Amino acid sequence: MNSKNVGEIIRLFVFTLVGSLLMFVLQPLIYTAGVVRLSNIEKQDLWLSDHYMSAATIVFIVSILATFIWYVWNLYSPPADGKMASARSVGWWILLLLPILGIVAALVFAVQPSPTIGKLTGTDLPILAAMFSFDVLAIYWGATASSTPGLARRLPPGSQAIFRR
């Protein structure tokens, strides 16, 4: 393993750590501090521990899985030339569908009504979806844009302009 691979792996872990802190520390604080108030949830602390944490875990695991697949795919089966690398960019977008589906699954889980907690309303869902989208941005896009090895390193959108390597 060369120093370039070590740097890629460090960036993978850094973006994963940032995403996990965002999901499991900062965003729950936003709710508990009252910055975002859930309109129909009577026991917000219970909703956070039961519904939010489970939904966030879904998004987290699916985002990590998509990132891992992308990284390993490009590490062990790098594109041979620029033409193959360009064709592989479609794979990045297809893998992005996994975290998007994870967000959808998490939202479905988060809206499940509970007799003791209450039920999320339609006004709460866009905020939760936006938070999960930021998480996917940090974990999937940030990690792949900064850490993709080889000829595919410039395939994730924005990686050329933001992460000059």
Coordinates of C-alpha atoms in Angstrom, one line a residue:
M1 CA 0.0 0.0 0.0
N2 CA 1.5 3.3 -1.0
S3 CA 1.1 6.7 0.6
K4 CA -1.6 7.7 -1.9
N5 CA -3.8 4.8 -0.9
V6 CA -3.2 5.7 2.8
G7 CA -4.4 9.2 2.1
E8 CA -7.5 7.9 0.3
I9 CA -8.4 5.6 3.2
I10 CA -7.9 8.4 5.7
R11 CA -10.2 10.7 3.7
L12 CA -12.8 7.9 3.5
F13 CA -12.7 7.6 7.3
V14 CA -12.8 11.4 7.8
F15 CA -15.8 11.9 5.7
T16 CA -17.5 8.9 7.3
L17 CA -16.7 10.3 10.7
V18 CA -18.0 13.8 9.7
G19 CA -21.2 12.2 8.4
S20 CA -21.7 10.1 11.5
L21 CA -21.2 13.1 13.8
L22 CA -23.7 15.1 11.6
M23 CA -26.3 12.3 11.8
F24 CA -26.0 11.0 15.3
V25 CA -24.8 14.1 17.2
L26 CA -25.6 17.4 15.5
Q27 CA -28.9 16.7 14.0
P28 CA -30.4 15.2 17.2
L29 CA -29.1 18.4 19.0
I30 CA -31.0 20.5 16.4
Y31 CA -34.2 18.8 17.5
T32 CA -33.5 18.7 21.2
A33 CA -32.5 22.4 21.2
G34 CA -35.8 23.3 19.6
V35 CA -34.2 24.8 16.4
V36 CA -36.5 22.4 14.6
R37 CA -39.7 21.6 16.4
L38 CA -41.8 18.6 15.3
S39 CA -45.4 19.6 15.0
N40 CA -47.2 16.5 16.1
I41 CA -44.7 14.6 18.2
E42 CA -45.6 14.7 21.9
K43 CA -42.5 13.0 23.2
Q44 CA -39.7 14.3 21.1
D45 CA -36.9 12.5 23.1
L46 CA -38.7 9.2 22.6
W47 CA -39.1 9.9 18.8
L48 CA -35.4 10.7 18.6
S49 CA -34.3 7.6 20.4
D50 CA -36.7 5.2 18.7
H51 CA -37.6 6.6 15.2
Y52 CA -34.9 9.0 14.3
M53 CA -31.9 6.9 15.4
S54 CA -33.2 3.9 13.6
A55 CA -34.0 5.9 10.4
A56 CA -30.5 7.6 10.6
T57 CA -28.9 4.2 11.0
I58 CA -30.6 3.0 7.8
V59 CA -29.3 6.0 5.8
F60 CA -25.8 5.7 7.4
I61 CA -25.4 2.0 6.6
V62 CA -26.7 2.3 3.0
S63 CA -24.4 5.3 2.4
I64 CA -21.4 3.5 3.8
L65 CA -22.2 0.4 1.7
A66 CA -22.5 2.4 -1.5
T67 CA -19.2 4.2 -0.7
F68 CA -17.4 0.9 0.0
I69 CA -18.7 -0.7 -3.2
W70 CA -17.5 2.3 -5.2
Y71 CA -14.1 2.4 -3.6
V72 CA -13.4 -1.3 -3.8
W73 CA -14.7 -1.5 -7.4
N74 CA -12.2 1.2 -8.4
L75 CA -9.4 -0.1 -6.3
Y76 CA -9.5 -3.8 -7.4
S77 CA -10.9 -3.3 -10.9
P78 CA -9.6 0.1 -12.1
P79 CA -10.6 1.4 -15.5
A80 CA -7.9 0.7 -18.1
D81 CA -8.2 4.0 -19.9
G82 CA -10.0 7.3 -20.0
K83 CA -12.8 5.9 -22.1
M84 CA -13.5 3.1 -19.7
A85 CA -13.3 5.6 -16.8
S86 CA -15.9 7.8 -18.4
A87 CA -18.2 4.8 -18.9
R88 CA -17.8 4.0 -15.2
S89 CA -19.3 7.3 -14.2
V90 CA -22.7 5.8 -14.8
G91 CA -21.9 3.3 -12.0
W92 CA -21.3 6.2 -9.6
W93 CA -24.8 7.5 -10.3
I94 CA -26.4 4.1 -10.0
L95 CA -24.7 3.6 -6.6
L96 CA -26.1 7.0 -5.6
L97 CA -29.5 5.4 -5.9
L98 CA -28.7 3.2 -2.9
P99 CA -28.5 6.1 -0.4
I100 CA -31.5 7.8 -2.0
L101 CA -33.5 4.6 -1.5
G102 CA -32.1 4.5 2.0
I103 CA -33.5 8.0 2.6
V104 CA -36.9 6.9 1.3
A105 CA -36.9 3.8 3.5
A106 CA -35.8 5.9 6.5
L107 CA -38.6 8.4 6.0
V108 CA -41.1 5.6 5.7
F109 CA -39.8 4.2 9.0
A110 CA -39.7 7.6 10.7
V111 CA -43.4 8.4 9.9
Q112 CA -44.7 5.2 11.5
P113 CA -47.3 6.4 14.1
S114 CA -46.9 5.5 17.7
P115 CA -49.7 5.8 20.2
T116 CA -47.3 7.2 22.9
I117 CA -45.1 9.4 20.7
G118 CA -47.4 10.7 18.0
K119 CA -46.9 10.9 14.2
L120 CA -44.7 13.1 11.9
T121 CA -46.7 15.4 9.8
G122 CA -46.2 16.4 6.2
T123 CA -44.4 19.6 7.3
D124 CA -41.8 17.6 9.3
L125 CA -40.8 15.2 6.4
P126 CA -39.0 17.8 4.1
I127 CA -36.8 18.9 7.0
L128 CA -35.9 15.3 7.9
A129 CA -35.3 14.5 4.2
A130 CA -33.0 17.5 3.8
M131 CA -31.0 16.5 6.9
F132 CA -30.6 12.9 5.5
S133 CA -29.6 14.4 2.1
F134 CA -26.8 16.4 3.8
D135 CA -25.7 13.2 5.5
V136 CA -25.5 11.4 2.1
L137 CA -23.7 14.4 0.7
A138 CA -21.1 14.1 3.4
I139 CA -20.7 10.4 3.4
Y140 CA -21.2 9.2 -0.1
W141 CA -20.3 12.2 -2.2
G142 CA -17.6 13.5 0.0
A143 CA -15.9 10.2 0.5
T144 CA -16.1 9.2 -3.2
A145 CA -15.1 12.6 -4.5
S146 CA -12.0 12.8 -2.3
S147 CA -10.9 9.2 -2.2
T148 CA -11.7 7.4 -5.5
P149 CA -8.5 5.7 -6.6
G150 CA -6.8 5.6 -10.0
L151 CA -8.3 6.8 -13.3
A152 CA -11.7 7.0 -11.8
R153 CA -10.8 9.6 -9.2
R154 CA -12.2 12.5 -11.3
L155 CA -15.6 10.7 -12.0
P156 CA -17.6 11.8 -8.9
P157 CA -19.3 15.1 -9.7
G158 CA -17.2 18.1 -8.5
S159 CA -14.2 16.0 -7.5
Q160 CA -11.9 17.8 -10.1
A161 CA -12.8 21.3 -8.9
I162 CA -13.0 20.7 -5.2
F163 CA -10.4 18.1 -4.5
R164 CA -7.4 18.9 -6.6
R165 CA -5.2 15.8 -6.5

